[in-house]
XYZ file of C-alpha atoms in Angstrom:
680
model
C -0.069 113.016 -87.647
C -2.426 115.994 -87.665
C -3.441 118.531 -90.233
C -3.657 122.222 -89.524
C -6.247 124.662 -90.924
C -3.522 126.197 -93.091
C -2.708 122.809 -94.605
C -6.376 122.318 -95.277
C -6.482 125.663 -96.998
C -3.634 124.668 -99.296
C -5.768 121.820 -100.563
C -8.805 124.020 -101.140
C -8.147 124.184 -104.861
C -7.324 120.461 -104.901
C -10.070 118.858 -102.805
C -9.272 115.386 -104.116
C -5.771 115.562 -102.677
C -7.101 116.662 -99.291
C -9.833 114.018 -99.392
C -7.207 111.352 -99.968
C -5.157 112.769 -97.119
C -8.115 112.737 -94.710
C -9.702 109.520 -95.944
C -8.891 107.221 -93.052
C -9.159 110.000 -90.495
C -12.738 110.948 -91.455
C -14.197 107.488 -91.922
C -14.159 106.785 -88.227
C -16.664 109.560 -87.530
C -16.428 112.323 -84.919
C -14.909 111.595 -81.571
C -16.785 112.159 -78.362
C -16.346 115.560 -76.788
C -13.241 115.714 -74.644
C -12.232 112.161 -75.519
C -8.562 111.241 -75.615
C -7.320 109.546 -78.748
C -6.087 106.027 -78.036
C -2.779 105.041 -79.628
C -2.940 102.388 -82.313
C -2.076 98.972 -80.974
C 0.686 96.990 -82.624
C -0.625 94.639 -85.254
C -3.987 96.359 -85.312
C -4.071 96.678 -89.071
C -4.635 100.452 -89.060
C -3.416 102.722 -91.823
C -0.048 104.111 -90.646
C -0.357 107.050 -93.040
C -3.726 108.230 -91.754
C -4.056 111.928 -90.908
C -6.415 112.832 -88.095
C -8.320 116.136 -87.981
C -6.772 118.636 -85.612
C -8.383 118.622 -82.215
C -9.945 121.856 -81.070
C -10.797 122.941 -84.640
C -14.313 122.727 -86.078
C -14.665 120.226 -88.906
C -15.803 122.171 -91.987
C -16.516 120.825 -95.469
C -13.506 120.983 -97.739
C -15.026 123.240 -100.392
C -15.404 126.066 -97.863
C -11.928 125.979 -96.297
C -9.389 128.639 -97.193
C -6.231 130.267 -95.941
C -5.951 133.295 -93.702
C -4.506 135.470 -96.479
C -7.172 134.468 -98.999
C -9.904 135.005 -96.390
C -8.934 138.620 -95.741
C -8.262 139.285 -99.426
C -11.781 138.117 -100.197
C -13.305 140.446 -97.595
C -11.241 143.425 -98.713
C -12.049 142.837 -102.359
C -15.763 143.026 -101.595
C -15.351 146.171 -99.493
C -14.855 149.742 -100.555
C -11.147 149.826 -99.733
C -8.560 147.853 -101.683
C -6.409 145.356 -99.798
C -3.220 146.949 -98.606
C 0.225 145.694 -99.479
C 0.665 144.580 -95.894
C -2.414 142.362 -96.155
C -1.285 140.806 -99.424
C 2.392 140.255 -98.738
C 2.302 139.924 -94.973
C 4.045 141.974 -92.353
C 7.830 141.725 -92.864
C 8.339 142.298 -89.123
C 6.489 139.075 -88.392
C 3.533 140.669 -86.587
C 0.185 138.942 -86.679
C -2.069 140.539 -89.253
C -5.060 140.120 -86.950
C -3.519 142.364 -84.323
C -4.999 145.859 -84.143
C -2.844 148.788 -85.084
C -2.894 150.035 -81.493
C -1.105 146.901 -80.306
C 1.612 147.194 -82.952
C 2.253 150.801 -81.960
C 2.611 149.848 -78.301
C 4.924 146.978 -79.164
C 7.099 149.294 -81.251
C 7.208 151.792 -78.376
C 8.262 149.102 -75.940
C 10.948 147.832 -78.325
C 12.268 151.388 -78.738
C 12.343 151.845 -74.960
C 14.190 148.558 -74.551
C 16.804 149.587 -77.114
C 17.274 152.951 -75.404
C 17.676 151.205 -72.065
C 20.285 148.828 -73.473
C 22.225 151.738 -74.994
C 22.175 153.643 -71.697
C 23.655 150.721 -69.753
C 27.450 150.826 -69.591
C 29.461 147.771 -70.703
C 29.775 145.161 -67.995
C 26.587 146.222 -66.149
C 23.449 144.143 -66.010
C 20.455 145.935 -67.539
C 17.744 146.521 -64.971
C 14.418 144.942 -65.859
C 11.883 147.573 -66.782
C 8.628 147.515 -64.850
C 5.517 147.482 -66.920
C 1.975 148.167 -65.910
C 0.139 144.948 -65.215
C -3.562 144.399 -64.887
C -6.568 143.970 -67.059
C -7.421 146.709 -69.561
C -4.484 148.956 -68.607
C -3.844 149.794 -72.249
C -7.484 149.799 -73.279
C -8.177 152.928 -75.342
C -10.922 155.316 -74.369
C -13.759 154.782 -76.832
C -15.962 157.673 -75.751
C -16.214 160.182 -78.626
C -14.808 163.608 -77.829
C -17.904 165.412 -79.034
C -20.190 164.046 -76.302
C -19.735 167.112 -74.109
C -18.961 169.673 -76.805
C -21.855 171.807 -78.009
C -24.323 169.720 -76.035
C -27.903 170.950 -75.817
C -29.349 171.655 -72.391
C -31.554 168.813 -71.094
C -34.331 171.302 -70.328
C -34.659 171.973 -74.072
C -34.356 168.316 -75.021
C -37.167 167.345 -72.667
C -39.265 170.289 -73.906
C -39.827 171.493 -70.375
C -41.920 174.623 -69.916
C -39.793 175.701 -66.968
C -36.518 177.490 -67.547
C -33.160 175.908 -66.944
C -32.507 175.509 -63.228
C -28.890 176.682 -63.561
C -29.653 179.779 -65.640
C -26.545 181.587 -66.852
C -24.322 179.112 -65.000
C -25.451 176.219 -67.218
C -22.583 174.765 -69.254
C -24.828 173.478 -72.040
C -26.156 175.266 -75.105
C -29.544 176.947 -75.079
C -29.567 178.020 -78.718
C -31.173 175.264 -80.819
C -30.073 176.899 -84.081
C -26.434 176.961 -83.018
C -26.681 173.359 -81.880
C -28.069 172.252 -85.245
C -25.179 173.968 -87.039
C -22.591 171.877 -85.195
C -24.620 168.670 -84.961
C -23.305 165.747 -87.081
C -25.355 164.523 -90.006
C -28.188 162.083 -89.378
C -27.325 158.393 -89.441
C -30.463 157.387 -91.298
C -33.883 158.497 -92.526
C -35.911 156.471 -89.997
C -36.104 156.817 -86.215
C -36.926 153.601 -84.382
C -38.451 155.399 -81.401
C -40.646 157.606 -83.566
C -41.894 154.726 -85.711
C -42.518 152.461 -82.720
C -43.976 154.831 -80.147
C -45.071 157.818 -82.254
C -42.751 160.230 -80.468
C -38.994 160.466 -79.964
C -38.101 161.840 -76.518
C -34.660 162.966 -77.731
C -36.024 165.615 -80.098
C -33.387 167.545 -82.027
C -30.539 165.604 -80.350
C -31.690 162.361 -81.976
C -29.258 161.089 -84.614
C -32.273 160.277 -86.782
C -34.041 163.572 -86.067
C -34.886 164.243 -89.719
C -37.682 161.694 -89.451
C -39.595 163.613 -86.769
C -38.580 167.282 -86.927
C -40.868 169.906 -88.423
C -39.805 172.814 -90.640
C -39.080 175.002 -87.596
C -37.217 172.300 -85.670
C -40.209 171.246 -83.567
C -40.548 167.629 -82.480
C -43.452 165.972 -84.299
C -45.856 163.505 -82.725
C -47.760 160.793 -84.584
C -51.474 160.383 -84.174
C -52.508 157.475 -82.007
C -49.528 157.811 -79.706
C -48.323 154.496 -78.280
C -46.683 154.765 -74.888
C -43.310 153.092 -74.520
C -43.430 150.101 -72.158
C -42.170 151.121 -68.737
C -38.753 149.760 -67.802
C -39.022 148.613 -64.217
C -36.414 148.735 -61.443
C -35.093 152.194 -62.218
C -33.234 154.291 -59.654
C -35.293 157.135 -58.256
C -33.485 160.447 -57.727
C -34.830 160.837 -54.189
C -33.634 157.367 -53.236
C -30.271 158.053 -54.867
C -29.767 161.195 -52.782
C -30.711 159.363 -49.596
C -28.260 156.582 -50.395
C -25.454 159.030 -51.089
C -26.159 160.887 -47.836
C -26.529 157.610 -45.936
C -29.983 158.439 -44.676
C -31.413 154.965 -45.284
C -31.934 152.816 -42.197
C -31.764 149.047 -42.645
C -33.697 147.879 -39.609
C -34.208 144.244 -40.576
C -30.687 143.837 -41.925
C -29.201 145.255 -38.720
C -31.349 142.956 -36.631
C -30.281 139.929 -38.660
C -26.639 140.998 -38.411
C -26.913 141.330 -34.630
C -28.212 137.793 -34.442
C -25.394 136.580 -36.656
C -22.778 138.300 -34.498
C -24.196 136.628 -31.358
C -24.119 133.211 -32.995
C -27.924 133.102 -33.363
C -27.994 132.233 -37.011
C -31.307 133.205 -38.591
C -32.651 130.796 -41.120
C -35.297 128.118 -41.583
C -37.248 127.653 -38.370
C -37.160 124.069 -37.011
C -40.508 122.347 -37.018
C -40.496 121.749 -33.254
C -39.904 125.369 -32.311
C -42.140 128.403 -32.250
C -41.480 130.960 -35.019
C -39.511 133.916 -33.743
C -41.423 137.189 -33.691
C -39.678 140.015 -35.516
C -40.205 143.749 -35.298
C -43.046 145.186 -37.312
C -42.146 145.958 -40.879
C -45.469 147.286 -41.972
C -48.668 145.724 -43.191
C -48.053 143.159 -45.919
C -49.233 144.373 -49.268
C -48.907 147.928 -48.093
C -45.146 148.251 -47.632
C -43.812 145.766 -50.166
C -46.416 144.490 -52.593
C -48.183 147.749 -53.327
C -44.899 149.593 -53.669
C -43.876 147.129 -56.351
C -47.145 146.640 -58.202
C -48.662 150.095 -58.121
C -47.595 152.337 -61.020
C -45.018 154.787 -59.767
C -44.351 158.131 -61.332
C -40.974 159.799 -61.415
C -39.694 160.649 -57.983
C -42.214 158.454 -56.136
C -40.205 155.302 -55.335
C -40.329 155.081 -51.531
C -37.139 154.406 -49.589
C -37.129 151.742 -46.889
C -39.430 152.839 -44.098
C -39.715 152.026 -40.442
C -42.519 150.041 -38.835
C -46.065 151.306 -39.238
C -47.907 152.428 -36.126
C -51.165 150.551 -35.777
C -54.217 151.214 -33.646
C -56.584 148.688 -32.180
C -55.997 144.966 -32.015
C -52.589 143.792 -33.196
C -52.644 140.970 -35.716
C -49.804 138.573 -36.352
C -49.394 139.741 -39.958
C -48.084 143.066 -38.664
C -45.252 141.545 -36.651
C -44.373 138.165 -38.147
C -42.195 138.086 -41.264
C -42.614 135.477 -43.931
C -40.978 132.217 -42.980
C -38.971 130.335 -45.618
C -41.761 127.823 -46.041
C -44.202 130.692 -46.729
C -42.058 132.441 -49.346
C -42.978 132.318 -52.980
C -41.373 129.216 -54.431
C -39.107 129.399 -57.463
C -40.501 126.668 -59.702
C -38.350 126.767 -62.835
C -37.494 123.076 -63.152
C -37.006 122.064 -66.764
C -36.855 125.668 -67.982
C -34.080 127.282 -69.999
C -32.140 129.739 -67.860
C -30.112 132.512 -69.515
C -27.014 133.076 -67.395
C -26.100 136.500 -65.977
C -23.469 137.562 -68.515
C -21.239 140.484 -67.609
C -21.125 143.189 -70.336
C -23.031 141.149 -72.920
C -26.030 140.142 -70.804
C -27.641 143.571 -71.090
C -31.360 144.230 -71.421
C -31.457 144.385 -75.280
C -29.602 141.051 -75.502
C -31.993 139.459 -73.008
C -34.911 140.657 -75.144
C -33.384 138.888 -78.142
C -33.002 135.673 -76.144
C -36.579 135.932 -74.848
C -37.774 136.079 -78.450
C -36.033 132.774 -79.147
C -37.398 130.940 -76.125
C -35.384 131.753 -72.995
C -37.614 131.099 -69.974
C -35.620 132.633 -67.104
C -33.388 135.700 -67.319
C -31.037 137.309 -64.828
C -29.396 140.718 -64.793
C -25.662 141.251 -64.992
C -23.562 140.895 -61.851
C -24.061 143.984 -59.683
C -21.622 144.931 -56.924
C -23.548 145.463 -53.690
C -21.309 148.283 -52.446
C -21.929 150.287 -55.618
C -25.671 149.771 -55.251
C -25.602 150.992 -51.657
C -23.709 154.097 -52.825
C -26.411 154.891 -55.371
C -24.254 154.576 -58.493
C -26.444 155.049 -61.546
C -24.392 152.728 -63.742
C -24.722 149.886 -61.240
C -28.459 150.343 -60.775
C -28.873 150.218 -64.548
C -27.915 146.527 -64.363
C -31.130 145.837 -62.417
C -33.524 147.148 -65.054
C -36.197 144.743 -66.208
C -38.164 144.712 -69.457
C -41.868 143.754 -69.346
C -41.206 140.700 -71.549
C -39.025 139.174 -68.797
C -41.682 137.228 -66.916
C -39.236 135.340 -64.655
C -36.384 137.692 -63.793
C -33.731 137.850 -61.107
C -30.730 139.966 -60.179
C -27.266 138.780 -59.219
C -25.316 140.390 -56.383
C -21.606 140.214 -55.661
C -20.069 140.990 -52.313
C -17.635 139.699 -49.749
C -19.140 140.757 -46.400
C -22.414 139.883 -44.637
C -23.274 143.470 -43.651
C -23.164 144.980 -47.146
C -24.848 141.986 -48.777
C -27.647 141.835 -46.218
C -28.309 145.577 -46.377
C -28.291 145.499 -50.154
C -30.764 142.610 -50.128
C -33.143 144.565 -47.882
C -32.791 147.628 -50.101
C -33.631 145.699 -53.259
C -36.448 143.849 -51.519
C -38.258 147.155 -51.014
C -37.376 149.121 -54.126
C -37.340 146.802 -57.142
C -39.474 144.029 -58.556
C -37.708 140.693 -59.024
C -38.623 137.018 -58.776
C -35.388 135.903 -57.121
C -31.997 137.188 -55.979
C -28.820 135.308 -56.881
C -25.462 135.372 -55.064
C -22.392 135.284 -57.274
C -19.964 132.700 -55.925
C -18.486 131.869 -59.312
C -16.709 135.009 -60.519
C -13.053 134.038 -61.145
C -11.459 137.403 -61.951
C -8.747 138.690 -59.625
C -10.454 142.039 -59.034
C -13.308 140.247 -57.250
C -11.463 137.199 -55.910
C -8.728 139.111 -54.073
C -11.351 141.138 -52.201
C -12.995 137.984 -50.891
C -15.962 137.858 -53.275
C -16.930 135.527 -56.073
C -15.145 132.170 -55.924
C -13.302 133.226 -52.770
C -16.477 132.706 -50.721
C -16.156 128.955 -51.279
C -13.086 129.020 -49.004
C -14.688 131.415 -46.486
C -17.471 129.188 -45.212
C -18.197 131.290 -42.108
C -18.729 134.495 -44.100
C -20.540 132.562 -46.806
C -22.973 131.144 -44.264
C -23.657 134.549 -42.729
C -24.277 136.083 -46.157
C -26.764 133.392 -47.187
C -28.627 133.336 -43.880
C -28.687 137.112 -43.526
C -29.936 137.757 -47.061
C -32.513 134.992 -46.798
C -33.833 136.579 -43.616
C -34.554 139.989 -45.169
C -35.772 138.845 -48.603
C -39.366 138.068 -49.463
C -38.318 136.320 -52.688
C -36.277 133.113 -53.069
C -32.497 133.273 -52.734
C -30.338 131.346 -55.209
C -26.589 130.756 -55.479
C -24.315 130.292 -58.490
C -20.949 128.683 -57.837
C -18.134 126.725 -59.493
C -16.746 123.310 -58.666
C -13.986 124.833 -56.561
C -10.954 127.073 -56.525
C -8.272 124.693 -57.753
C -8.614 122.252 -60.593
C -8.419 118.968 -58.691
C -9.887 120.107 -55.376
C -13.656 120.144 -55.753
C -15.604 121.873 -52.999
C -19.141 122.130 -54.334
C -20.327 118.693 -53.139
C -19.475 119.704 -49.553
C -21.123 123.126 -49.772
C -24.400 122.033 -51.388
C -25.912 120.301 -48.299
C -24.945 123.313 -46.202
C -26.506 125.736 -48.680
C -29.694 123.707 -48.521
C -29.730 124.031 -44.732
C -28.868 127.728 -44.842
C -31.987 128.480 -46.879
C -30.939 128.597 -50.550
C -33.867 127.807 -52.823
C -31.779 126.782 -55.846
C -28.113 126.400 -56.778
C -26.516 126.630 -60.213
C -23.222 124.781 -60.631
C -20.728 125.701 -63.348
C -18.709 122.571 -64.091
C -15.287 124.248 -63.908
C -13.015 125.512 -61.175
C -11.653 129.024 -60.888
C -8.223 127.803 -61.926
C -9.581 126.223 -65.108
C -11.474 129.265 -66.342
C -12.414 128.024 -69.838
C -9.326 125.969 -70.659
C -11.029 122.579 -70.287
C -14.458 121.113 -70.777
C -17.070 121.319 -68.048
C -17.163 118.299 -65.736
C -20.733 117.032 -66.059
C -19.882 113.800 -64.243
C -19.126 115.832 -61.160
C -22.333 117.830 -61.650
C -24.208 114.505 -61.660
C -22.632 113.633 -58.311
C -23.609 117.022 -56.923
C -27.264 116.481 -57.862
C -27.441 113.737 -55.232
C -25.605 115.849 -52.668
C -28.001 118.774 -53.165
C -31.246 116.756 -53.116
C -34.011 117.709 -52.520
C -32.806 121.228 -53.357
C -32.953 121.729 -57.166
C -29.598 122.000 -58.912
C -29.087 123.598 -62.329
C -26.079 122.660 -64.457
C -24.013 125.023 -66.576
C -21.194 124.562 -69.076
C -20.488 123.811 -72.760
C -24.071 123.675 -74.054
C -24.170 124.680 -77.725
C -26.771 122.312 -79.239
C -29.875 120.416 -78.311
C -27.783 117.217 -78.084
C -25.635 118.881 -75.427
C -28.782 119.946 -73.577
C -30.236 116.431 -73.733
C -27.045 114.907 -72.362
C -27.018 117.490 -69.583
C -30.582 116.704 -68.556
C -29.706 113.002 -68.342
C -27.461 113.807 -65.366
C -30.562 114.496 -63.267
C -30.249 118.270 -62.987
C -33.430 120.267 -62.507
C -32.575 122.450 -65.509
C -29.748 123.952 -67.510
C -28.225 127.404 -67.570
C -26.896 128.627 -70.917
C -24.120 131.226 -71.057
C -21.586 131.294 -73.917
C -23.883 129.157 -76.062
C -26.416 132.000 -76.096
C -23.689 134.461 -77.087
C -22.584 132.297 -80.005
C -26.127 131.627 -81.185
C -29.079 133.128 -79.298
C -31.453 130.917 -81.317
C -30.092 127.975 -79.290
C -33.184 128.141 -77.081
C -35.376 127.505 -80.138
C -33.176 124.612 -81.229
C -33.465 122.975 -77.797
C -37.224 123.361 -77.597
C -37.787 122.150 -81.169
C -35.025 119.514 -81.044
C -33.438 120.477 -84.337
C -30.421 122.127 -85.890
C -31.246 125.487 -87.424
C -29.230 126.264 -90.533
C -29.828 129.961 -90.130
C -28.938 132.208 -93.060
C -26.712 135.258 -92.908
C -29.655 137.562 -93.662
C -31.600 136.108 -90.732
C -28.596 136.635 -88.483
C -28.343 140.233 -89.675
C -32.026 140.706 -88.831
C -31.265 139.517 -85.285
C -28.486 142.092 -85.032
C -30.834 144.745 -86.402
C -33.387 143.893 -83.709
C -30.652 144.195 -81.092
C -29.707 147.615 -82.475
C -33.348 148.740 -82.300
C -33.684 147.448 -78.735
C -30.445 149.226 -77.865
C -31.693 152.556 -79.209
C -34.865 152.131 -77.161
C -32.869 151.317 -74.041
C -29.819 153.608 -74.272
C -31.275 156.362 -76.441
C -31.065 157.562 -80.031
C -28.804 160.555 -79.386
C -25.052 160.420 -79.999
C -24.254 158.882 -76.636
C -26.997 156.275 -76.939
C -26.029 155.289 -80.483
C -22.379 154.798 -79.605
C -23.252 152.861 -76.449
C -25.455 150.600 -78.545
C -22.587 150.186 -81.007
C -20.155 149.307 -78.226
C -22.325 146.512 -76.846
C -23.106 145.297 -80.356
C -19.382 144.990 -81.053
C -18.847 143.133 -77.785
C -21.483 140.630 -78.885
C -20.012 140.326 -82.386
C -16.714 139.275 -80.820
C -18.537 136.105 -79.721
C -20.815 135.659 -82.732
C -17.839 135.279 -85.066
C -17.103 131.886 -83.473
C -20.345 130.378 -84.775
C -20.033 128.051 -87.778
C -23.208 127.706 -89.918
C -24.773 124.250 -89.846
C -24.631 123.853 -93.627
C -20.834 124.185 -93.622
C -20.061 121.552 -90.989
C -18.823 118.074 -91.866
C -20.316 116.698 -88.667
C -22.990 117.975 -86.325
C -23.107 119.599 -83.889
C -20.404 122.230 -83.431
C -18.603 121.891 -80.107
C -18.119 124.952 -77.954
C -14.406 124.175 -77.489
C -13.751 124.024 -81.243
C -12.514 127.190 -82.875
C -13.509 127.751 -86.501
C -10.757 127.618 -89.131
C -10.664 130.177 -91.928
C -13.492 129.490 -94.344
C -15.463 131.256 -97.063
C -19.181 131.256 -96.376
C -22.023 130.727 -98.812
C -22.228 134.484 -99.374
C -20.211 137.566 -98.583
C -22.181 138.468 -95.454
C -21.706 135.006 -93.975
C -17.964 135.300 -94.587
C -17.885 138.773 -93.060
C -19.620 137.499 -89.925
C -16.908 134.845 -89.541
C -14.111 137.395 -89.376
C -12.262 137.787 -86.083
C -10.965 141.278 -86.862
C -12.482 144.188 -84.959
C -12.460 146.270 -88.158
C -14.904 143.822 -89.765
C -17.157 143.913 -86.710
C -17.218 147.689 -86.996
C -18.168 147.316 -90.664
C -21.173 145.204 -89.628
C -22.176 147.800 -87.042
C -22.101 150.476 -89.739
C -24.753 148.515 -91.662
C -27.089 148.932 -88.670
C -26.070 152.174 -86.917
C -24.380 154.253 -89.595
C -20.718 155.304 -89.808
C -18.548 155.327 -86.704
C -17.295 158.630 -85.280
C -13.736 159.762 -86.059
C -10.869 158.057 -84.215
C -13.137 155.271 -82.984
C -11.163 152.342 -81.497
C -12.667 149.147 -80.138
C -11.069 146.295 -78.196
C -13.366 143.602 -76.784
C -13.139 143.281 -73.012
C -12.798 139.520 -72.968
C -9.760 139.771 -75.278
C -8.122 142.783 -73.647
C -5.319 140.765 -72.059
C -4.259 139.536 -75.486
C -3.862 143.113 -76.665
C -1.714 144.407 -73.776
């Protein structure tokens, strides 16, 4: 017999009754993670009336538990708006109150269409099934405010350029600052983060906090003792972007490696008994690669890949011999905490927050190699690196050796990274059906060519992130790890789930322990279900070289501090709000303080809040630690803000964002990407 969170909530006002109900179920202590409850043996003397806590639900102290209706009534009572009749009495149609209004409207439309279809069918005929659009995010609303492109000021005026607008009378933007200020929305706050931090706001009058740094005549003020903003590395140069779009970049080393691969001459680690193969000249070391990365580059000065340098006089071997795998810079991150490349949420401001709390290694979001080769600005933005990221890598996704090898050579010459990672773990259909992500585990020939080709053209270590396999009970990783070691991979990260599992079951750390032996001496990092320092300690006992943290960092980014200090941090709601405020400040620095930058910061903040709401404060738990597969029941926190942060409604997340970034624009709708399928 189990007890549901609703039943617990009914006993909230009568904790003695609930305590009596749970007495025998709680005395036994918490079960091990993922353990299966054994049935009581006959004659065992157990209490037949015992009620066991519901599996998959976090165990919270009785005095904090509540019902769903009371939870939302409490939040609405503390807000500015009164609770609606629908919230108090429930929806008579039986719809879930947590569903956004957009979903209810679509459901009503579909029901109306179904009724019209049934009425149109004549008696005796079978109604034809109506086709509906399938696919992720088909019904996702467009969240871009409509006033982005209306009455927008010309960039030449925003940047305070002395030269006139290049387009002249053909420019579609405003050139009258006074007219722009008349239609500009009100400021979101009295303080500008960029102005207070760096002494100057580059967005001038377009800043949504412009009142803090505009003079009486609308001029942009500058503080004395100007502090330059730290340069964000790995940006896309306009000249390089034009050359990529016009396909004027020549990938000499990638093409040479691909020719060898097509002839069956697989490039890779040179055997000890053979003489190293001499490659074509790439240019003097330190002149073509190192200096281009370390020397400060101004705008428009990032050099595209160049051909071999012509030398005069005696020819030295450093001009013609590329670095061998044994001569490459080694990736020594054993025992360090590795923040996983998180799509959408693993942006640069979030990585800065995690670095503050002790993350040692960071990696950019998954970037599609074809988009990088086409010079897409949005894809290149995923490669940006903040100066605080001392050990940083980028993750590439692709399905074919030619595009992956060319992209590796391009990045090797144009950006500054410590390693490049290949994504062999992405489970989504959009990637899998094109042969990328997890699909590479079943395409060993292509997988081998990708690893060997990229390793040949890179001067930094090459790593791989993969899952246990495609199907749940058909593990492939233990067979691929020895091959990856021979192909030249410097490190492999193994996520303890298959593609078929997604996140429905716990990570298989026993299998990861078996794979450590198969990968030796190549270091293997483990990933999956780490949400406390106890989880991290158990993971390290499997013999892995280190651990990668993904969802655990989204639920509580201070997890890195807890692991390093070996403690549970009962963080307060005000401290958590300060973390969100820091993220908002980092977002304004990264995406800008104008309207577009503010709303982009808000969007990514809301995406993160859709994970943060799953965290249960330490002081509210009956047993420690919280498991990552346990969803929190409805509870009232120790203060209003803690309760608000536990809400799973997008409207409450927006309310939190308004505390940090001001009111949302009109008709703003938000649906988190990872929950989009539930809203279709």
